[in-house]
Tab-separated table of C-alpha atoms in Angstrom:
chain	number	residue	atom	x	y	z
A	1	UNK	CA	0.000	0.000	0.000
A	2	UNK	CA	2.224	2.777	-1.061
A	3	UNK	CA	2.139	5.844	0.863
A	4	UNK	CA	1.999	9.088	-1.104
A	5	UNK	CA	3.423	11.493	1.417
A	6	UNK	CA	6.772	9.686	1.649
A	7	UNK	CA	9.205	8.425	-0.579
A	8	UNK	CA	11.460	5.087	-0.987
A	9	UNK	CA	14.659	5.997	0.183
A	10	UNK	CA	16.510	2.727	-1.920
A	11	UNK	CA	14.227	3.272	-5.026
A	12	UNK	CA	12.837	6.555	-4.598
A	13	UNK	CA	9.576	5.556	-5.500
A	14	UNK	CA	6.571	5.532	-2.824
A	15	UNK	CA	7.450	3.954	0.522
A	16	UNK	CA	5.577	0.854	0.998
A	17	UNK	CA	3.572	1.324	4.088
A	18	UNK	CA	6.304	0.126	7.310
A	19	UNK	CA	3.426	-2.481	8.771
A	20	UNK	CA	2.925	-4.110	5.410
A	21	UNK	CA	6.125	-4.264	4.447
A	22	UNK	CA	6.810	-6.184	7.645
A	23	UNK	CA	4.260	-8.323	6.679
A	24	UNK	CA	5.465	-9.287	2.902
A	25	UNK	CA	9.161	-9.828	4.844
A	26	UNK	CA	7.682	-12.011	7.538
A	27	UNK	CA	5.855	-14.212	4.666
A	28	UNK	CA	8.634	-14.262	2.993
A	29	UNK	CA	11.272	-15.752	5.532
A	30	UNK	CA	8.033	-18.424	6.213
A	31	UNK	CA	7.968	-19.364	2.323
A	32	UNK	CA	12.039	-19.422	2.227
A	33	UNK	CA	12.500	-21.400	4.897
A	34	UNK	CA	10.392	-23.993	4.009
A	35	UNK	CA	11.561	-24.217	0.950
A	36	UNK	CA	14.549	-25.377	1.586
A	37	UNK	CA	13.454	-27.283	4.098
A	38	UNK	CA	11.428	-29.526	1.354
A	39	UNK	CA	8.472	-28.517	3.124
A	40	UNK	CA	4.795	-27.738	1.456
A	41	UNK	CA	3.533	-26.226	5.342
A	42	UNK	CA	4.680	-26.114	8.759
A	43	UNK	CA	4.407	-29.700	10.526
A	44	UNK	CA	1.927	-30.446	13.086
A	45	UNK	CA	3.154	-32.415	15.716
A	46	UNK	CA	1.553	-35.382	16.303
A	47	UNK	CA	3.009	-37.053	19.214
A	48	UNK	CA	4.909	-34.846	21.670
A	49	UNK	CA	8.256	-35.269	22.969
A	50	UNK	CA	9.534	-35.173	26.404
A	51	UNK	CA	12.056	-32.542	27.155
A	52	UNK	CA	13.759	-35.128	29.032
A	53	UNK	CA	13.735	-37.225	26.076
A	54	UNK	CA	14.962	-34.593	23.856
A	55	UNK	CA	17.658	-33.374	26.084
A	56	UNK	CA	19.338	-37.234	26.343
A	57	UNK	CA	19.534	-37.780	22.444
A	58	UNK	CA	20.624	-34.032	21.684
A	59	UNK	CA	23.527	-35.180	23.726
A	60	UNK	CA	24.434	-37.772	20.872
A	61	UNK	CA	23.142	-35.577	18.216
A	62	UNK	CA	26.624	-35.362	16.751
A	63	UNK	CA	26.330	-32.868	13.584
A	64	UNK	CA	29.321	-31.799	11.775
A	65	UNK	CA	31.338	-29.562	13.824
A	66	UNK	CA	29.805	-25.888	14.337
A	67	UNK	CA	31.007	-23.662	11.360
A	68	UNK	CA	31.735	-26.535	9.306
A	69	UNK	CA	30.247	-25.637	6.087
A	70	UNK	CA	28.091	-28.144	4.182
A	71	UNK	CA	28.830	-30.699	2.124
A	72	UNK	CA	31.397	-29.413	-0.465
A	73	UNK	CA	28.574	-30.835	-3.241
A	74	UNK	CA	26.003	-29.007	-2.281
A	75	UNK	CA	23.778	-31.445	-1.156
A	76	UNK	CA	22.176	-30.527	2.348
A	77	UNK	CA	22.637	-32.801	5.115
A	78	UNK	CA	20.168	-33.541	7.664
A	79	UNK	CA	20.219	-35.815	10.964
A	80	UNK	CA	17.914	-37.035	12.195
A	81	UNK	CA	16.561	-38.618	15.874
A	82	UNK	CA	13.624	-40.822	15.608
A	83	UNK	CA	11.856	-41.788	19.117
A	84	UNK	CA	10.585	-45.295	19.673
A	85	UNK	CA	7.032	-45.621	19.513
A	86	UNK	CA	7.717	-49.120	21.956
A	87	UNK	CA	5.198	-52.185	22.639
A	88	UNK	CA	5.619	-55.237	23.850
A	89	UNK	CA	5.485	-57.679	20.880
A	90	UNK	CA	5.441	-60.998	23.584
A	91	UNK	CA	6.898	-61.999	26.731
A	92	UNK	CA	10.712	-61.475	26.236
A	93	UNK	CA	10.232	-59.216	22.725
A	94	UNK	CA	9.799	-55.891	22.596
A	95	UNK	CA	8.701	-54.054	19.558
A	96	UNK	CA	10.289	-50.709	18.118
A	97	UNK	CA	8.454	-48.399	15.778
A	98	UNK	CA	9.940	-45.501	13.860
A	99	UNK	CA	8.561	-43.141	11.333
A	100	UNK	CA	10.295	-41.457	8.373
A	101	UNK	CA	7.277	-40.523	6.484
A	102	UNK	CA	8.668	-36.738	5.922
A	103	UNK	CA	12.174	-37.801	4.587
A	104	UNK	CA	10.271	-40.920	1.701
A	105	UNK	CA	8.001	-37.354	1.155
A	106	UNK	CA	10.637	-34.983	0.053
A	107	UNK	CA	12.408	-37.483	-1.770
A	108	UNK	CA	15.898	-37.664	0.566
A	109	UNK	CA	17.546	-40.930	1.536
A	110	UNK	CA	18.780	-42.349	4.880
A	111	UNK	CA	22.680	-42.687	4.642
A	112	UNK	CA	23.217	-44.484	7.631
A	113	UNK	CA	21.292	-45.528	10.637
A	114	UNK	CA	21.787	-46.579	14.203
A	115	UNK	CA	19.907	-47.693	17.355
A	116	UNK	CA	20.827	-46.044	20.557
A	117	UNK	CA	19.175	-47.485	24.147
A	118	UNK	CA	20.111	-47.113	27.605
A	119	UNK	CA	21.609	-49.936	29.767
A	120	UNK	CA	21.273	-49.910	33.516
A	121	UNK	CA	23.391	-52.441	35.643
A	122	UNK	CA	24.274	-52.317	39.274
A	123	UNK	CA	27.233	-50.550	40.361
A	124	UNK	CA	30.840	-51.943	40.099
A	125	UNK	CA	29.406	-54.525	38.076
A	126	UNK	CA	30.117	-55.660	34.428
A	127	UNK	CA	27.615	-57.835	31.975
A	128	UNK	CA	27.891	-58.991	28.592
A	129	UNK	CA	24.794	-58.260	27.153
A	130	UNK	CA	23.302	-60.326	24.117
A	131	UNK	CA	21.024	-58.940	21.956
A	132	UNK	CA	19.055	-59.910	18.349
A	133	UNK	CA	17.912	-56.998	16.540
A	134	UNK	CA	15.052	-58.450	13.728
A	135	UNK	CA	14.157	-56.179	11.521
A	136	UNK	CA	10.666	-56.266	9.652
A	137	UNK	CA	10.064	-56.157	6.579
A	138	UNK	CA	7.630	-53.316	5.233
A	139	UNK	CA	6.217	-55.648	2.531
A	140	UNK	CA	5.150	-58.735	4.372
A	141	UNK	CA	4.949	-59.502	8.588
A	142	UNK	CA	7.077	-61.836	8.866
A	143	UNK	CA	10.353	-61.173	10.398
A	144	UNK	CA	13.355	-60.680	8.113
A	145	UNK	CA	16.761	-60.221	8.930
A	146	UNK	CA	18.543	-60.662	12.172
A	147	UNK	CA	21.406	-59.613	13.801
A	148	UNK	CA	23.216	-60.591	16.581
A	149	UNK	CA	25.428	-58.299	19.126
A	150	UNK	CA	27.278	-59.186	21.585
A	151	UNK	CA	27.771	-56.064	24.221
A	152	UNK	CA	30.239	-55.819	27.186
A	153	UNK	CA	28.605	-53.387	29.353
A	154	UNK	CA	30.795	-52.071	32.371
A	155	UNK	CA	28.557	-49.248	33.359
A	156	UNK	CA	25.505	-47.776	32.514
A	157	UNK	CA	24.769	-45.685	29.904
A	158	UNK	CA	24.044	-45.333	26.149
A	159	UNK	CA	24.702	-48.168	23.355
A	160	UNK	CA	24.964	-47.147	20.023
A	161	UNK	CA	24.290	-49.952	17.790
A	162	UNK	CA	24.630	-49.358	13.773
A	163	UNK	CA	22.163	-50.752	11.518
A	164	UNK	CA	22.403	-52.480	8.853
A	165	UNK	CA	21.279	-52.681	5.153
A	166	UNK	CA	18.326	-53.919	5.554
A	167	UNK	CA	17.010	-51.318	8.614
A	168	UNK	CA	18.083	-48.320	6.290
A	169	UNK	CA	15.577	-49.901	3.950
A	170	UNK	CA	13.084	-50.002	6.153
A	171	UNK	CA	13.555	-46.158	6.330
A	172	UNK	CA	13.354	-44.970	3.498
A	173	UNK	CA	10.170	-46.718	2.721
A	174	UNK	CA	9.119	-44.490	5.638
A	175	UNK	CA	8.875	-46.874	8.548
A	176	UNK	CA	10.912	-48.786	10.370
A	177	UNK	CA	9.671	-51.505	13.035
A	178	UNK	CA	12.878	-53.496	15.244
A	179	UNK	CA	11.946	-56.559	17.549
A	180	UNK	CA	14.517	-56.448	19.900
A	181	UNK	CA	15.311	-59.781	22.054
A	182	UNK	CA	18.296	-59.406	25.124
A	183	UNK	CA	18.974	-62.975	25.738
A	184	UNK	CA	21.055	-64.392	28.779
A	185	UNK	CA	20.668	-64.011	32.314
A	186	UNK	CA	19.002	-61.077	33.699
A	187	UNK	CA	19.691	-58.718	29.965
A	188	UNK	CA	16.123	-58.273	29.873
A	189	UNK	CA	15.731	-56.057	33.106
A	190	UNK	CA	19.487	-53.797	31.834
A	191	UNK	CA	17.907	-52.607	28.713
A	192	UNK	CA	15.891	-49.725	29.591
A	193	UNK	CA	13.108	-49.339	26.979
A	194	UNK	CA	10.594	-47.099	29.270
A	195	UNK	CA	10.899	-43.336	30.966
A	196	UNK	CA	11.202	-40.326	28.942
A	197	UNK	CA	14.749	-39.465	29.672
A	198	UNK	CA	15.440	-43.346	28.312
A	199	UNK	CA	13.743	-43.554	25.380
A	200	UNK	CA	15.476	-45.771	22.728
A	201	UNK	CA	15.849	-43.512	19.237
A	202	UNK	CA	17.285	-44.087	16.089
A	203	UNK	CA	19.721	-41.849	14.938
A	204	UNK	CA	20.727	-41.261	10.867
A	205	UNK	CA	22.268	-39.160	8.606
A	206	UNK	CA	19.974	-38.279	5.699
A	207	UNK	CA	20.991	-36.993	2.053
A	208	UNK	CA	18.776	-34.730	0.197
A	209	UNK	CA	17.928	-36.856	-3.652
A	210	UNK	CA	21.552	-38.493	-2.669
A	211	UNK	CA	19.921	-40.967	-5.395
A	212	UNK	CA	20.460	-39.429	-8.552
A	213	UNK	CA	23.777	-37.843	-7.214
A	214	UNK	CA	25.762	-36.163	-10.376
A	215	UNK	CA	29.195	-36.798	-9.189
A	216	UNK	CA	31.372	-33.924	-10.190
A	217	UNK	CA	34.991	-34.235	-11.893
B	1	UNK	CA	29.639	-3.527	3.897
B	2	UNK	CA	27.567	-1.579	5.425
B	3	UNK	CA	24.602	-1.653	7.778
B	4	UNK	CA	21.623	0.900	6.521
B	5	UNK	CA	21.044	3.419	9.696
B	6	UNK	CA	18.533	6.472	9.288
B	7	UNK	CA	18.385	7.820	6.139
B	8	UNK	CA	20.383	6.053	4.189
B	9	UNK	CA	19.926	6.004	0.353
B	10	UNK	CA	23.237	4.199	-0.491
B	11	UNK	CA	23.561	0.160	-0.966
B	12	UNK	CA	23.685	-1.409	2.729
B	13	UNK	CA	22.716	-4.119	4.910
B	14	UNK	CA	19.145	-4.079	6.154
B	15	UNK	CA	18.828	-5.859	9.505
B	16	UNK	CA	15.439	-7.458	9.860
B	17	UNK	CA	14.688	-10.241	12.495
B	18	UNK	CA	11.903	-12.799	12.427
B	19	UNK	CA	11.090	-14.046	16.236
B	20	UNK	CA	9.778	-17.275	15.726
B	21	UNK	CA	7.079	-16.993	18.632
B	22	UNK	CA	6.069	-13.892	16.503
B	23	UNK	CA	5.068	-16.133	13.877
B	24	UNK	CA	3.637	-19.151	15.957
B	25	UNK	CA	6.452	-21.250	15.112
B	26	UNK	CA	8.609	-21.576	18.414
B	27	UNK	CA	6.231	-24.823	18.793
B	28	UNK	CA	8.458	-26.736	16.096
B	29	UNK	CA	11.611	-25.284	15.760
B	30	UNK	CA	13.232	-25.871	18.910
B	31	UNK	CA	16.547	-24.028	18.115
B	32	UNK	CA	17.313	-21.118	17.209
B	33	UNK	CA	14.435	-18.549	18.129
B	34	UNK	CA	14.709	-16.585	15.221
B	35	UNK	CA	16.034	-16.198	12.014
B	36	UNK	CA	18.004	-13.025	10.788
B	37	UNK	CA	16.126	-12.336	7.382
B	38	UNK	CA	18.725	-8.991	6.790
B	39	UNK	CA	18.486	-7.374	2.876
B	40	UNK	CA	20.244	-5.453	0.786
B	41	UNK	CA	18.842	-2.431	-0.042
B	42	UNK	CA	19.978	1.453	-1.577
B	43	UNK	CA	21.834	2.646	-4.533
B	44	UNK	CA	24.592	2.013	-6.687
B	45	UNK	CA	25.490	4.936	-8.800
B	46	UNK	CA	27.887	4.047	-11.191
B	47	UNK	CA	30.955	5.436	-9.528
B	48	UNK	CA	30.315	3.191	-6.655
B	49	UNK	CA	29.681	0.450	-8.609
B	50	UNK	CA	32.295	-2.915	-7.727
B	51	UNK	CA	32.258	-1.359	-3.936
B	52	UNK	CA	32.413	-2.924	-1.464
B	53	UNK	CA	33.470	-5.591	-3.513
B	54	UNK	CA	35.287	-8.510	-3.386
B	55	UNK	CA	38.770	-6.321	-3.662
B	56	UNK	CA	39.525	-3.024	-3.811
B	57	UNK	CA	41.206	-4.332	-7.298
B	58	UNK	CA	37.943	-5.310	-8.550
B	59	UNK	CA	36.650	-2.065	-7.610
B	60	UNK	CA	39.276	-0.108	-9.342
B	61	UNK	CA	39.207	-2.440	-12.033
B	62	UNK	CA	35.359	-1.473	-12.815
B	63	UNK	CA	36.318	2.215	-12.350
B	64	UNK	CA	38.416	1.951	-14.951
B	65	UNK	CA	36.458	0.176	-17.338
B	66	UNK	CA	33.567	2.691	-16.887
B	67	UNK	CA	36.050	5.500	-17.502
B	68	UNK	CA	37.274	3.748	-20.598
B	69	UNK	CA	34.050	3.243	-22.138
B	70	UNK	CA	32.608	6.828	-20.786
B	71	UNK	CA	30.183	4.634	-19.487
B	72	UNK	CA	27.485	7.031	-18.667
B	73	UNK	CA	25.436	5.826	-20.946
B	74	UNK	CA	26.270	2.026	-21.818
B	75	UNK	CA	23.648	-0.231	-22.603
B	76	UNK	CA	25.165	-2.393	-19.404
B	77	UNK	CA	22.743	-0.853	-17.344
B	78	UNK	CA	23.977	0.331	-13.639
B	79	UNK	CA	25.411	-1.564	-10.911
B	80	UNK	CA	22.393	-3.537	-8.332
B	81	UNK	CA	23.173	-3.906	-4.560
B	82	UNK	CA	23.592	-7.586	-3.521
B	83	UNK	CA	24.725	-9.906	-0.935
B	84	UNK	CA	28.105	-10.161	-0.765
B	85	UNK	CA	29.119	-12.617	2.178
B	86	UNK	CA	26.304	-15.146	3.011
B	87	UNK	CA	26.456	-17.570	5.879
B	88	UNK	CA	24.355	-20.559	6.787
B	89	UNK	CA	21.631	-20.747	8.952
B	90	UNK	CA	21.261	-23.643	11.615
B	91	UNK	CA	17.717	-25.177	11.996
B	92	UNK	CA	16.930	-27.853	15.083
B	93	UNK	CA	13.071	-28.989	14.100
B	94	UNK	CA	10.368	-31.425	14.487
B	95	UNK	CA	8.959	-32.775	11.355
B	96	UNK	CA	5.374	-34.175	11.081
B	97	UNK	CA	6.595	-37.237	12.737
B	98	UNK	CA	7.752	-35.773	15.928
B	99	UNK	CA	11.065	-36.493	14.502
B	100	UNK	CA	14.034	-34.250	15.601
B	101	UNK	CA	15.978	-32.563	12.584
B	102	UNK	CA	18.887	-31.204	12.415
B	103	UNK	CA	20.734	-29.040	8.975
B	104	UNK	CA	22.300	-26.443	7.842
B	105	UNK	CA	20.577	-24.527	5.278
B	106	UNK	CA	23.378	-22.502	2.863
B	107	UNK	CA	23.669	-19.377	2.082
B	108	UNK	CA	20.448	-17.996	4.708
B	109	UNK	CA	21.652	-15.004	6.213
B	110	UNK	CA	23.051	-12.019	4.608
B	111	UNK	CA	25.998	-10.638	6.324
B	112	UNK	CA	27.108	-7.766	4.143
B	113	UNK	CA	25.991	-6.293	0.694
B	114	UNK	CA	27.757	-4.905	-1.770
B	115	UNK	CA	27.474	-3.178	-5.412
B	116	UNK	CA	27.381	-5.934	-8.515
């Protein structure tokens, strides 16, 4: 709404009215920044997340160091924590769900993946910890690969446990469900799977369209 | 380069910060609470044109060429006021899946502007 009694000092044509042009520039960092996030709107949230639980994996969120600038090829990098949506599949199985819907959406691929849970033993004690991670398969319910891990746990704290092939897979279809199965004496009651300061999350590195990557010479 | 203060008509930096509670959006980005959306904005008469550029060189350099080709009127057209140092800006989100995200989106904030 230009304003006749004043003048543009950049253009020297009318000033745009100071309230509307605050308006155009605040709809226009909303549009820009969701542009390049791959966005079409602001999300909704749809299941909220403890502070707690945000706090414990920011503490593993390891992006690359501050100032580091991205990816010489251009190609934005994201990571990415994804909480456990957890149920108990049967007695000594418990289930793990993960969504990706937003990354299969905006076309960007999960690089690498890993599972991170808590472990609680008793003090001045060490365990070695067996665990099968089985991961499903999107297309059909039965279970599909499994892998084994063998953990030495001397205290307690966070396990990091990288994913494999098949997992990243899972993904990038969108959704990713783990059984996981501590075997041995008395592994069930060390992995911590409830509480919102201990809630198991996967944590990947995603590529934006790292499919069709145009490798430069 | 320069930040624009009062009155000024010549190419400079216009600050201009977006709160994110302003726009209802603290909710999903969880860091950082706003996003420094500066411009560039002003003139570039031709004598100024190449400043503050990348060198003083390349500013004398276009000097000279407009003084060689009496450029006053040269179908080139004068010089625009643009960004001349860019850096990224740092998003921590939630996407639709109450997933945590974290990137750096190039090239986002403006930190000085200059004359093409």
């Amino acid at each position: 709404i230009p304003r006749a009694d004043s003048q543009c000092l950049a253009c020297g044509g009318p000033a745009v009215d100071v309230e509307r042009q605050r308006e155009l520039l605040l709809d226009l960092a909303k549009r820009s920044i969701l542009e390049k996030l791959r966005l079409s709107q602001r999300p909704t949230l749809s299941r909220p997340v403890s502070r707690a639980a945000l706090r414990a994996a920011l503490q593993r969120l390891h992006g690359p160091p501050q100032g580091m600038l991205p990816e010489a090829d251009g190609e934005q990098e994201y990571e990415i924590i994804s909480f456990a949506d957890t149920g108990l599949s049967d007695i000594n199985q418990t289930r793990l769900d993960f969504h990706f819907s937003d990354r299969t959406a905006s076309g960007m691929e999960i690089q690498q993946a890993s599972l991170m849970f808590f472990v609680q033993i008793p003090p001045n004690t060490t365990q070695t910890l067996k665990l099968k991670i089985l991961v499903l398969s999107s297309r059909d319910t039965n279970l599909t690969s499994a892998t084994q891990h063998l953990l030495d746990v001397d205290a307690s704290g966070w396990h990091q446990l990288f994913l494999g092939p098949e997992a990243q897979a899972a993904c990038n279809q969108g959704h990713l469900t783990l059984e996981l199965v501590p075997e041995g004496q008395g592994a069930w009651s060390s992995v911590i799977l409830g509480g919102a300061a201990h809630r198991p999350f996967v944590s990947a590195k995603v590529k934006a369209g790292g499919k069709h990557r145009v490798h430069r010479r | 380069g320069i930040n624009c203060q009062g009155g000024s008509r010549m190419c400079c930096r216009q600050e201009f910060f977006v709160d994110f509670r302003d726009i209802g959006w603290h909710d999903w980005i969880i860091q950082p609470e706003g996003y420094a959306m500066n411009f560039c904005t002003g003139q570039c008469p031709l004598h100024v044109a190449g400043m503050p550029g990348i060198a003083a060189s390349f500013h004398t350099a276009v000097l000279n060429l407009l003084k060689a080709n009496t450029a006053a009127g040269t179908a080139g057209g004068g010089s625009c006021c643009v960004p001349t140092a860019r850096r990224p800006l740092s998003l921590l989100y939630y996407d639709r899946d109450s997933n945590v995200v974290k990137t750096d989106i190039p090239d986002m904030v403006v930190e000085a502007c200059g004359c093409s």
